[in-house]
Amino acid sequence: MESLFFFLAAVVLFWGPAPAIAATAFTFHNKCRYTVWPATLSGNTATRLGGGGFELRPNATASFSAPPSWSGRFWARTGCSFDPTGTAPGHCDTGDCGGALLCSVGGAPPATLAEFTLAGPSTGDKDFYDVSLVDGYNVGIGVRPASGGQRGDDRCQYTGCVADVNKRCPTELRVAGAAGHTVACRSACEAFGASEYCCTGAHGSPASCGPSRYSQVFKSACPAAYSYAYDDATSTFTCASGTQGYRITFCPTAGDRI
């Protein structure tokens, strides 16, 4: 036992301690023709990226860093109006989080989500990420890994939703804005509340809850995004720890995939 202890100690001295995992940078880019108000919600730490929400004008960018093991989600809010004095609640047409500029709760559906769990001591040696339409769609989102990760992994790649789902949204799922045009597309779960769409109750397992004709509208428009709760096989992406960051684009184009 003593010799094993000295052997392990020698190995540690020779190889040195495991390298620390650096913070991960998230860069947000608004390619929409209108202002969006990105929202951030942390799932497992007190770190609130961007304070929880911020304004991002057309073609503007903003960057924030997250610590190892951080998990959370991002979404874009549209049609927002906030009291400049901060004394009265604001309002967003889509993705609203209780009228606050700085979100501390999730956004009201429908809203397109970018979801992350970063590598770290409590989460393992890979980043996990996805773009989800499970809560519906309001704005296209693209996620592209930066350099630094093991890009040979075929799951470390661009994902997102380039197509404008609002233009394809079935009439019964459409959310109309003040001017009458479609500003968001609800999920069938939100629209109808049925267990076969929500993957609950008797349909609460992958074997009993498959794609519906409504989720297939989302999947045909955005093949790499989650279209319903158990759409894992084609919708979850991973990069090894060491990936320097991720670029999150609102209203991405086909060129953003490169």
mmCIF file of N, CA, C and O in Angstrom, residues 41-47 66-73 116-120 122-123:
data_model
loop_
_atom_site.group_PDB
_atom_site.id
_atom_site.type_symbol
_atom_site.label_atom_id
_atom_site.label_comp_id
_atom_site.label_asym_id
_atom_site.label_seq_id
_atom_site.Cartn_x
_atom_site.Cartn_y
_atom_site.Cartn_z
ATOM 1 N N LEU A 41 -30.620 32.864 -18.728
ATOM 2 C CA LEU A 41 -31.098 32.274 -17.475
ATOM 3 C C LEU A 41 -30.153 31.151 -17.092
ATOM 4 O O LEU A 41 -29.948 30.211 -17.866
ATOM 5 N N SER A 42 -29.555 31.246 -15.912
ATOM 6 C CA SER A 42 -28.611 30.244 -15.438
ATOM 7 C C SER A 42 -29.369 29.135 -14.724
ATOM 8 O O SER A 42 -30.296 29.398 -13.958
ATOM 9 N N GLY A 43 -28.916 27.892 -14.977
ATOM 10 C CA GLY A 43 -29.615 26.766 -14.398
ATOM 11 C C GLY A 43 -29.015 26.236 -13.120
ATOM 12 O O GLY A 43 -29.715 25.674 -12.283
ATOM 13 N N ASN A 44 -27.700 26.414 -12.904
ATOM 14 C CA ASN A 44 -27.069 25.739 -11.769
ATOM 15 C C ASN A 44 -26.075 26.599 -11.007
ATOM 16 O O ASN A 44 -25.402 26.110 -10.113
ATOM 17 N N THR A 45 -25.921 27.857 -11.353
ATOM 18 C CA THR A 45 -24.997 28.728 -10.621
ATOM 19 C C THR A 45 -25.642 30.091 -10.441
ATOM 20 O O THR A 45 -26.688 30.384 -11.010
ATOM 21 N N ALA A 46 -24.979 30.919 -9.640
ATOM 22 C CA ALA A 46 -25.477 32.272 -9.429
ATOM 23 C C ALA A 46 -25.017 33.225 -10.527
ATOM 24 O O ALA A 46 -25.379 34.404 -10.517
ATOM 25 N N THR A 47 -24.219 32.708 -11.476
ATOM 26 C CA THR A 47 -23.690 33.565 -12.535
ATOM 27 C C THR A 47 -24.799 33.941 -13.509
ATOM 28 O O THR A 47 -25.381 33.085 -14.173
ATOM 29 N N ALA A 66 -18.686 32.596 -19.212
ATOM 30 C CA ALA A 66 -19.333 31.716 -18.240
ATOM 31 C C ALA A 66 -18.290 30.804 -17.618
ATOM 32 O O ALA A 66 -17.363 30.349 -18.288
ATOM 33 N N PRO A 67 -18.418 30.489 -16.340
ATOM 34 C CA PRO A 67 -17.434 29.624 -15.659
ATOM 35 C C PRO A 67 -17.633 28.157 -16.028
ATOM 36 O O PRO A 67 -18.688 27.767 -16.554
ATOM 37 N N PRO A 68 -16.647 27.317 -15.746
ATOM 38 C CA PRO A 68 -16.816 25.876 -15.963
ATOM 39 C C PRO A 68 -18.039 25.337 -15.224
ATOM 40 O O PRO A 68 -18.419 25.845 -14.163
ATOM 41 N N SER A 69 -18.666 24.339 -15.813
ATOM 42 C CA SER A 69 -19.860 23.669 -15.274
ATOM 43 C C SER A 69 -21.124 24.521 -15.347
ATOM 44 O O SER A 69 -22.175 24.092 -14.873
ATOM 45 N N TRP A 70 -21.030 25.708 -15.971
ATOM 46 C CA TRP A 70 -22.236 26.542 -16.089
ATOM 47 C C TRP A 70 -23.260 25.864 -16.993
ATOM 48 O O TRP A 70 -22.917 25.234 -17.995
ATOM 49 N N SER A 71 -24.509 25.989 -16.644
ATOM 50 C CA SER A 71 -25.574 25.557 -17.540
ATOM 51 C C SER A 71 -26.653 26.625 -17.563
ATOM 52 O O SER A 71 -26.841 27.374 -16.598
ATOM 53 N N GLY A 72 -27.348 26.705 -18.686
ATOM 54 C CA GLY A 72 -28.403 27.703 -18.801
ATOM 55 C C GLY A 72 -28.921 27.785 -20.212
ATOM 56 O O GLY A 72 -28.612 26.954 -21.074
ATOM 57 N N ARG A 73 -29.720 28.816 -20.443
ATOM 58 C CA ARG A 73 -30.343 28.983 -21.745
ATOM 59 C C ARG A 73 -30.360 30.452 -22.151
ATOM 60 O O ARG A 73 -30.285 31.354 -21.315
ATOM 61 N N PHE A 116 -27.256 25.219 -22.991
ATOM 62 C CA PHE A 116 -25.866 24.795 -22.807
ATOM 63 C C PHE A 116 -25.650 24.169 -21.436
ATOM 64 O O PHE A 116 -26.249 24.598 -20.447
ATOM 65 N N THR A 117 -24.785 23.174 -21.389
ATOM 66 C CA THR A 117 -24.156 22.706 -20.157
ATOM 67 C C THR A 117 -22.670 22.597 -20.461
ATOM 68 O O THR A 117 -22.266 21.817 -21.330
ATOM 69 N N LEU A 118 -21.858 23.392 -19.776
ATOM 70 C CA LEU A 118 -20.431 23.464 -20.072
ATOM 71 C C LEU A 118 -19.639 22.440 -19.277
ATOM 72 O O LEU A 118 -20.019 22.048 -18.167
ATOM 73 N N ALA A 119 -18.518 22.015 -19.851
ATOM 74 C CA ALA A 119 -17.615 21.093 -19.176
ATOM 75 C C ALA A 119 -17.104 21.709 -17.877
ATOM 76 O O ALA A 119 -16.950 22.921 -17.754
ATOM 77 N N GLY A 120 -16.834 20.830 -16.918
ATOM 78 C CA GLY A 120 -16.310 21.314 -15.647
ATOM 79 C C GLY A 120 -16.280 20.210 -14.621
ATOM 80 O O GLY A 120 -16.686 19.075 -14.885
ATOM 81 N N SER A 122 -18.082 19.404 -12.160
ATOM 82 C CA SER A 122 -19.340 18.755 -11.777
ATOM 83 C C SER A 122 -20.146 18.270 -12.973
ATOM 84 O O SER A 122 -21.215 17.683 -12.795
ATOM 85 N N THR A 123 -19.649 18.488 -14.195
ATOM 86 C CA THR A 123 -20.452 18.146 -15.374
ATOM 87 C C THR A 123 -19.727 17.291 -16.401
ATOM 88 O O THR A 123 -20.320 16.905 -17.406
#
